[in-house]
mmCIF file with all atom_site columns, C-alpha atoms in Angstrom:
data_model
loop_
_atom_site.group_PDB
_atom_site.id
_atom_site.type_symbol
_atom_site.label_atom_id
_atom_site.label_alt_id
_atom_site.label_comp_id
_atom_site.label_asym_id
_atom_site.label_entity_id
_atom_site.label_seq_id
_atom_site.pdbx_PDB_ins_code
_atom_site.Cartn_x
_atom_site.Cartn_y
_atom_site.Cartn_z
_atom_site.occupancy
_atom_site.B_iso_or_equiv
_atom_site.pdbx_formal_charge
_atom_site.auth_seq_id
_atom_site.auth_comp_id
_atom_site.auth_asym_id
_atom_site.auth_atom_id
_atom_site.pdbx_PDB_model_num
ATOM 1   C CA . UNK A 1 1   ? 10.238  0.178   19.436 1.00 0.00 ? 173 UNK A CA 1
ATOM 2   C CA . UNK A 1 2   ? 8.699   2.984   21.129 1.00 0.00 ? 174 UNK A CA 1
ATOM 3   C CA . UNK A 1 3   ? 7.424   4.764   18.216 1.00 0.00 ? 175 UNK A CA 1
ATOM 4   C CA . UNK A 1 4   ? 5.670   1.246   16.753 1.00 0.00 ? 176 UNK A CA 1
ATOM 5   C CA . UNK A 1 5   ? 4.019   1.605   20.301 1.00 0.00 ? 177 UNK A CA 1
ATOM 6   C CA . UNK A 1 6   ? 2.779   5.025   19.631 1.00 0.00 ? 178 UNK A CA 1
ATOM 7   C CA . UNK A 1 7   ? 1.723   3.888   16.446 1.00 0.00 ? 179 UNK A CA 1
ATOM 8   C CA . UNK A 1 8   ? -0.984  1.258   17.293 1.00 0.00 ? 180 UNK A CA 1
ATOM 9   C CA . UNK A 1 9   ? -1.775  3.248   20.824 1.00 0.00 ? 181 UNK A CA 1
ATOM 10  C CA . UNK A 1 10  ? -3.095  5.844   18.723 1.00 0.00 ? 182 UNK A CA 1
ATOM 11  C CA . UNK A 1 11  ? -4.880  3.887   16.048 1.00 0.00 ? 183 UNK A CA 1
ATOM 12  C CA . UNK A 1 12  ? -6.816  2.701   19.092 1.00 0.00 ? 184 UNK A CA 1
ATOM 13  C CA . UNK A 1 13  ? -7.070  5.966   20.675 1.00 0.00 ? 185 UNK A CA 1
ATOM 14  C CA . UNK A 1 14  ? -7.861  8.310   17.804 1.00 0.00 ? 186 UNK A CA 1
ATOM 15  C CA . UNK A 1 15  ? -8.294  6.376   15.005 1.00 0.00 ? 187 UNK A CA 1
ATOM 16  C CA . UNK A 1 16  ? -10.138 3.125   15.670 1.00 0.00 ? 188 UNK A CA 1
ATOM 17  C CA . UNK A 1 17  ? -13.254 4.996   13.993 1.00 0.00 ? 189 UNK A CA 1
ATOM 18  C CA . UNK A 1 18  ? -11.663 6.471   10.775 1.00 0.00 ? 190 UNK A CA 1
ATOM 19  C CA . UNK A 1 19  ? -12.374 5.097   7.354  1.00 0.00 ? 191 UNK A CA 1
ATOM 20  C CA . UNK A 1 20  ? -10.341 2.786   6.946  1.00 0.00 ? 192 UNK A CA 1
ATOM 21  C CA . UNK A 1 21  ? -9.655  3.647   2.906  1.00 0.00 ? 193 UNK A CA 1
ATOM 22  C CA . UNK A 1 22  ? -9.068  7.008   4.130  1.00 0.00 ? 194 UNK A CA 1
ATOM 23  C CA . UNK A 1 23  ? -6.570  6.126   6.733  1.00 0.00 ? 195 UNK A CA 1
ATOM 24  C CA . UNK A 1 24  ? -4.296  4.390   4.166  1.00 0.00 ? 196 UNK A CA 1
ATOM 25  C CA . UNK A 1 25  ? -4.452  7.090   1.862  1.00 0.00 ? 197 UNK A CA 1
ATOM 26  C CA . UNK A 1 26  ? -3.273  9.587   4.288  1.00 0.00 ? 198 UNK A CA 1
ATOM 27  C CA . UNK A 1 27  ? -0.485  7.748   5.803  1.00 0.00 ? 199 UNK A CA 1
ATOM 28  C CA . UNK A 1 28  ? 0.131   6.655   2.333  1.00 0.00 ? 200 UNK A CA 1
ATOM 29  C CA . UNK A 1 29  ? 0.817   9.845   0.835  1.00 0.00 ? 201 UNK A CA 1
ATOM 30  C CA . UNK A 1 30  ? 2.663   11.081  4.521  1.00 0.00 ? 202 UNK A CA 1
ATOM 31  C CA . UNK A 1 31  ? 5.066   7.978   3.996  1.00 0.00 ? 203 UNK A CA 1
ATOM 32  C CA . UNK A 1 32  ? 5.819   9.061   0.333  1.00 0.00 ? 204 UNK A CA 1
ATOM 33  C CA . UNK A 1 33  ? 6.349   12.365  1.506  1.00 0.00 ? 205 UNK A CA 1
ATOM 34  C CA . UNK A 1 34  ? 8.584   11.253  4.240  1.00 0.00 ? 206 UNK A CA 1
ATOM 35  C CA . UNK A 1 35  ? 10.566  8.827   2.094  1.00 0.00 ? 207 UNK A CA 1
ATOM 36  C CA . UNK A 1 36  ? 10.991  11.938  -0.782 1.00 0.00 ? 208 UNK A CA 1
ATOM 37  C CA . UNK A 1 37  ? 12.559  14.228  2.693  1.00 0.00 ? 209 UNK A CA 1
ATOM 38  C CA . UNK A 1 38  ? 15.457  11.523  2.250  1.00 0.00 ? 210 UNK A CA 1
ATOM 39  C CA . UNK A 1 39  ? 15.981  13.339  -1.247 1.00 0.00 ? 211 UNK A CA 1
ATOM 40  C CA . UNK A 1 40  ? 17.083  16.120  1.246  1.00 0.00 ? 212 UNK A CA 1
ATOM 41  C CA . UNK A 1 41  ? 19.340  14.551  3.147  1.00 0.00 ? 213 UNK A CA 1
ATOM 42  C CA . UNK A 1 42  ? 20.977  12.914  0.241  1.00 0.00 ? 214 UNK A CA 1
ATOM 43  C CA . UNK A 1 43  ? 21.639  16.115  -1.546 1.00 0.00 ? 215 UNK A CA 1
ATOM 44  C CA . UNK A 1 44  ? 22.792  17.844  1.465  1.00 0.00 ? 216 UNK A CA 1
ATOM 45  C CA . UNK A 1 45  ? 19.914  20.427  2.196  1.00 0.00 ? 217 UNK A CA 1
ATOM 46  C CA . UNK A 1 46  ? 18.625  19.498  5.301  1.00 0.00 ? 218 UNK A CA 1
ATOM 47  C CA . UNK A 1 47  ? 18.694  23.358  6.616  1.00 0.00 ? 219 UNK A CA 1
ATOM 48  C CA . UNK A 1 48  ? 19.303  23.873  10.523 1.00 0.00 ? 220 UNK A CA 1
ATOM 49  C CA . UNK A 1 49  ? 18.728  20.385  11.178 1.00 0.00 ? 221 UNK A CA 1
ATOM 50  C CA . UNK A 1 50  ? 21.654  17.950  11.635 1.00 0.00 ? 222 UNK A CA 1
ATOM 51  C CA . UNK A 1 51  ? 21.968  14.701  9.660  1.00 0.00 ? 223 UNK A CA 1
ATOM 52  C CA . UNK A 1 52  ? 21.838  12.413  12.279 1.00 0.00 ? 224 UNK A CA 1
ATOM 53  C CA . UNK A 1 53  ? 18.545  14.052  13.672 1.00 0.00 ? 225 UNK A CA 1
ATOM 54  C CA . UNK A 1 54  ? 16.543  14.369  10.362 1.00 0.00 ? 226 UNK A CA 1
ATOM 55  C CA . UNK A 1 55  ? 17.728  10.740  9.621  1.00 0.00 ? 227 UNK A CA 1
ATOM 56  C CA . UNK A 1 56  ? 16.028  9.821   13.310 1.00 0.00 ? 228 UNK A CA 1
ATOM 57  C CA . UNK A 1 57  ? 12.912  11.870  12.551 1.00 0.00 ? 229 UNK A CA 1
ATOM 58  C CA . UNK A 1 58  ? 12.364  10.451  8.881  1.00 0.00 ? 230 UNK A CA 1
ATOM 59  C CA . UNK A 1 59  ? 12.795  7.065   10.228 1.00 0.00 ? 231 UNK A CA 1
ATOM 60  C CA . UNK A 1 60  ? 10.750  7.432   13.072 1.00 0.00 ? 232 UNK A CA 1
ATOM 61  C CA . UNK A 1 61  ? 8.227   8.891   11.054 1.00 0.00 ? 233 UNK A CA 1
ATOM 62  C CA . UNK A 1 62  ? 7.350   6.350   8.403  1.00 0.00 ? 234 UNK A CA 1
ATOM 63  C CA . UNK A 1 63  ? 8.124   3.657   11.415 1.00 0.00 ? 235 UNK A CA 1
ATOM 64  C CA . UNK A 1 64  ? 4.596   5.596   13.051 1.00 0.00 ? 236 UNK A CA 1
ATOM 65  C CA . UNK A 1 65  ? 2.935   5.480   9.566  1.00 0.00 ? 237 UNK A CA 1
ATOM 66  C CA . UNK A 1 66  ? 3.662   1.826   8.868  1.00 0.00 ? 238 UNK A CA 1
ATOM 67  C CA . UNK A 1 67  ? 2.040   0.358   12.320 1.00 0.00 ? 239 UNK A CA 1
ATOM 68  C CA . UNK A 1 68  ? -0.940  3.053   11.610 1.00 0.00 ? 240 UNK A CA 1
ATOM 69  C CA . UNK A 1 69  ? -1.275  1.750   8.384  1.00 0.00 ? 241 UNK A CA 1
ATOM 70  C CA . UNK A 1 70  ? -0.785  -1.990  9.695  1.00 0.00 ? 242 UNK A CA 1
ATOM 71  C CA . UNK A 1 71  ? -3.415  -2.014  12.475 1.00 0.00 ? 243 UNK A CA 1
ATOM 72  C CA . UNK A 1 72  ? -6.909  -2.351  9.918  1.00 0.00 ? 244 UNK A CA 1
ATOM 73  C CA . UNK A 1 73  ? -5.098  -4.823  8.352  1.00 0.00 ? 245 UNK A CA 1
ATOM 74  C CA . UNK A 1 74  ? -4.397  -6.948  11.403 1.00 0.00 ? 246 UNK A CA 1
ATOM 75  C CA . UNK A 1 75  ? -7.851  -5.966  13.149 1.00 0.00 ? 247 UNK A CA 1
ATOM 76  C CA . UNK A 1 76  ? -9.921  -7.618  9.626  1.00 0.00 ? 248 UNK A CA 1
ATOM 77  C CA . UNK A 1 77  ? -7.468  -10.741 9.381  1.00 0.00 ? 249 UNK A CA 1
ATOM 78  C CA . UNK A 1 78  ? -8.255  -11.587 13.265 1.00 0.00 ? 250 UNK A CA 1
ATOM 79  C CA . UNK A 1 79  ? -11.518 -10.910 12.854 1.00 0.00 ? 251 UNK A CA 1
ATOM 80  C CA . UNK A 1 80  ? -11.987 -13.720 10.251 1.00 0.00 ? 252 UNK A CA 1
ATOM 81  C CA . UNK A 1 81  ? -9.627  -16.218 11.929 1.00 0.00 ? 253 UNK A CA 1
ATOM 82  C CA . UNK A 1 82  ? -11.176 -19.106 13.627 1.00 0.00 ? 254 UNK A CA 1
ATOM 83  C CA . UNK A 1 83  ? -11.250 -18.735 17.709 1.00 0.00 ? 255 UNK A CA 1
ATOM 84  C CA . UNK A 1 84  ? -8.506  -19.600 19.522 1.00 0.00 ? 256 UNK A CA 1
ATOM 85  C CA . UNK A 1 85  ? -5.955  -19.401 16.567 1.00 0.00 ? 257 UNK A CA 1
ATOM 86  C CA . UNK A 1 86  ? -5.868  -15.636 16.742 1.00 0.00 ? 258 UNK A CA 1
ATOM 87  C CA . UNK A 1 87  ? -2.043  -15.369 18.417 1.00 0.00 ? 259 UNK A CA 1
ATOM 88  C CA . UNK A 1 88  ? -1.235  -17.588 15.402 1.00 0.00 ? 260 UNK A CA 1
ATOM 89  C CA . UNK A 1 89  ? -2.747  -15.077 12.872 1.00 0.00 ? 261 UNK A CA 1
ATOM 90  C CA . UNK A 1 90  ? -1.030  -12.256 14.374 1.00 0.00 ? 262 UNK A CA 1
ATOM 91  C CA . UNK A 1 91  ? 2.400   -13.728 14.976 1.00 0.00 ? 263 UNK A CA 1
ATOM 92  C CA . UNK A 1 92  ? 2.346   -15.145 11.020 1.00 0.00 ? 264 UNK A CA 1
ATOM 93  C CA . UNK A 1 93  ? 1.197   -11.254 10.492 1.00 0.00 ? 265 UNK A CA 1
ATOM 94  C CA . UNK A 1 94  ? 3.875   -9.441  11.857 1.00 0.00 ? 266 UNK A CA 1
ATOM 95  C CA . UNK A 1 95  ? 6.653   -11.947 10.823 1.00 0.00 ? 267 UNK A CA 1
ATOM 96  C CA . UNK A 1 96  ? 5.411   -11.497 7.240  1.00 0.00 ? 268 UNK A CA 1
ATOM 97  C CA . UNK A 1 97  ? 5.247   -7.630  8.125  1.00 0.00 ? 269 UNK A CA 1
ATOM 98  C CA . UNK A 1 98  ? 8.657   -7.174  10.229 1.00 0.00 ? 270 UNK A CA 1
ATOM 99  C CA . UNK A 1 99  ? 10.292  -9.414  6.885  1.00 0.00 ? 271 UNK A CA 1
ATOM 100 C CA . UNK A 1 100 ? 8.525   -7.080  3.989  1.00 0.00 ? 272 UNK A CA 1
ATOM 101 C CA . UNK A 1 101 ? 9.651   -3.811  5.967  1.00 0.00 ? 273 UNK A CA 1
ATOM 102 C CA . UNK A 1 102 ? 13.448  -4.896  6.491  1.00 0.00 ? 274 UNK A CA 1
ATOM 103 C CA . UNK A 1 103 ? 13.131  -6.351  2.843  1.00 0.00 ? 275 UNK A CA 1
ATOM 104 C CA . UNK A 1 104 ? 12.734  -3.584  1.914  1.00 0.00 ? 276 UNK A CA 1
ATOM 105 C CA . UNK A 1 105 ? 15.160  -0.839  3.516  1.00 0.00 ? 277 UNK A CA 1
ATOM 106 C CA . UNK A 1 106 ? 17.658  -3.184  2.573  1.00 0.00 ? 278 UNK A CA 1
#
C-alpha cells in the first residue's frame, strides 16, 4: 500500500541514521498509543471525526509504524545473508512479516 511505501521511503530518507533501539521504542510506544485510540472508537468518543475516517487514520497509522519499525530489521538480516541470496532473505522476511501482521488483526 501507499502508506507501507511512505513508511520505508522515509526510514531511508530521515531515518536511515537514527539509533536503531531508539527508533523501535518510539514507534513502539506510537503503535500502542495508536492501537489504545481504537478504545475510542469502540466506546463511541471519537469527537468531530467520523468512524470510518478515524478507523482509516488509526490503521494507516500503525501500517506507517510497522514498515518503520520493520526496515532495521530487514537492513541487519541482509546484511548477514550470503551474496546473491539476498531476494531470498527478504521475500522469506516479509512473508513471515505480512503472515505475523494479518495473524494478528485477525
Amino acid at each position: 500500500s501507499v502508506v507501507s511505501w511512505f513508511g520505508i521511503y522515509m526510514y531511508r530518507e530521515v531515518f536511515f541514521d537514527t539509533n536503531w533501539r531508539s527508533l523501535y521504542v518510539v514507534t513502539t510506544v506510537l503503535s500502542l498509543v495508536f492501537s489504545l485510540a481504537q478504545l475510542l472508537l469502540i466506546f463511541h468518543d471519537t469527537g468531530a471525526i467520523p468512524s470510518l475516517l478515524f478507523v482509516a487514520v488509526d490503521n494507516a497509522a500503525i501500517n506507517f509504524l510497522t514498515y518503520l519499525r520493520f526496515m532495521p530489521s530487514l537492513i541487519v538480516a541482509v546484511a548477514v545473508t550470503p551474496e546473491g541470496l539476498e531476494c531470498c532473505c527478504y521475500a522469506a522476511l516479509t512473508t513471515l512479516m505480512n503472515a505475523l501482521v494479518h495473524q494478528v488483526r485477525v
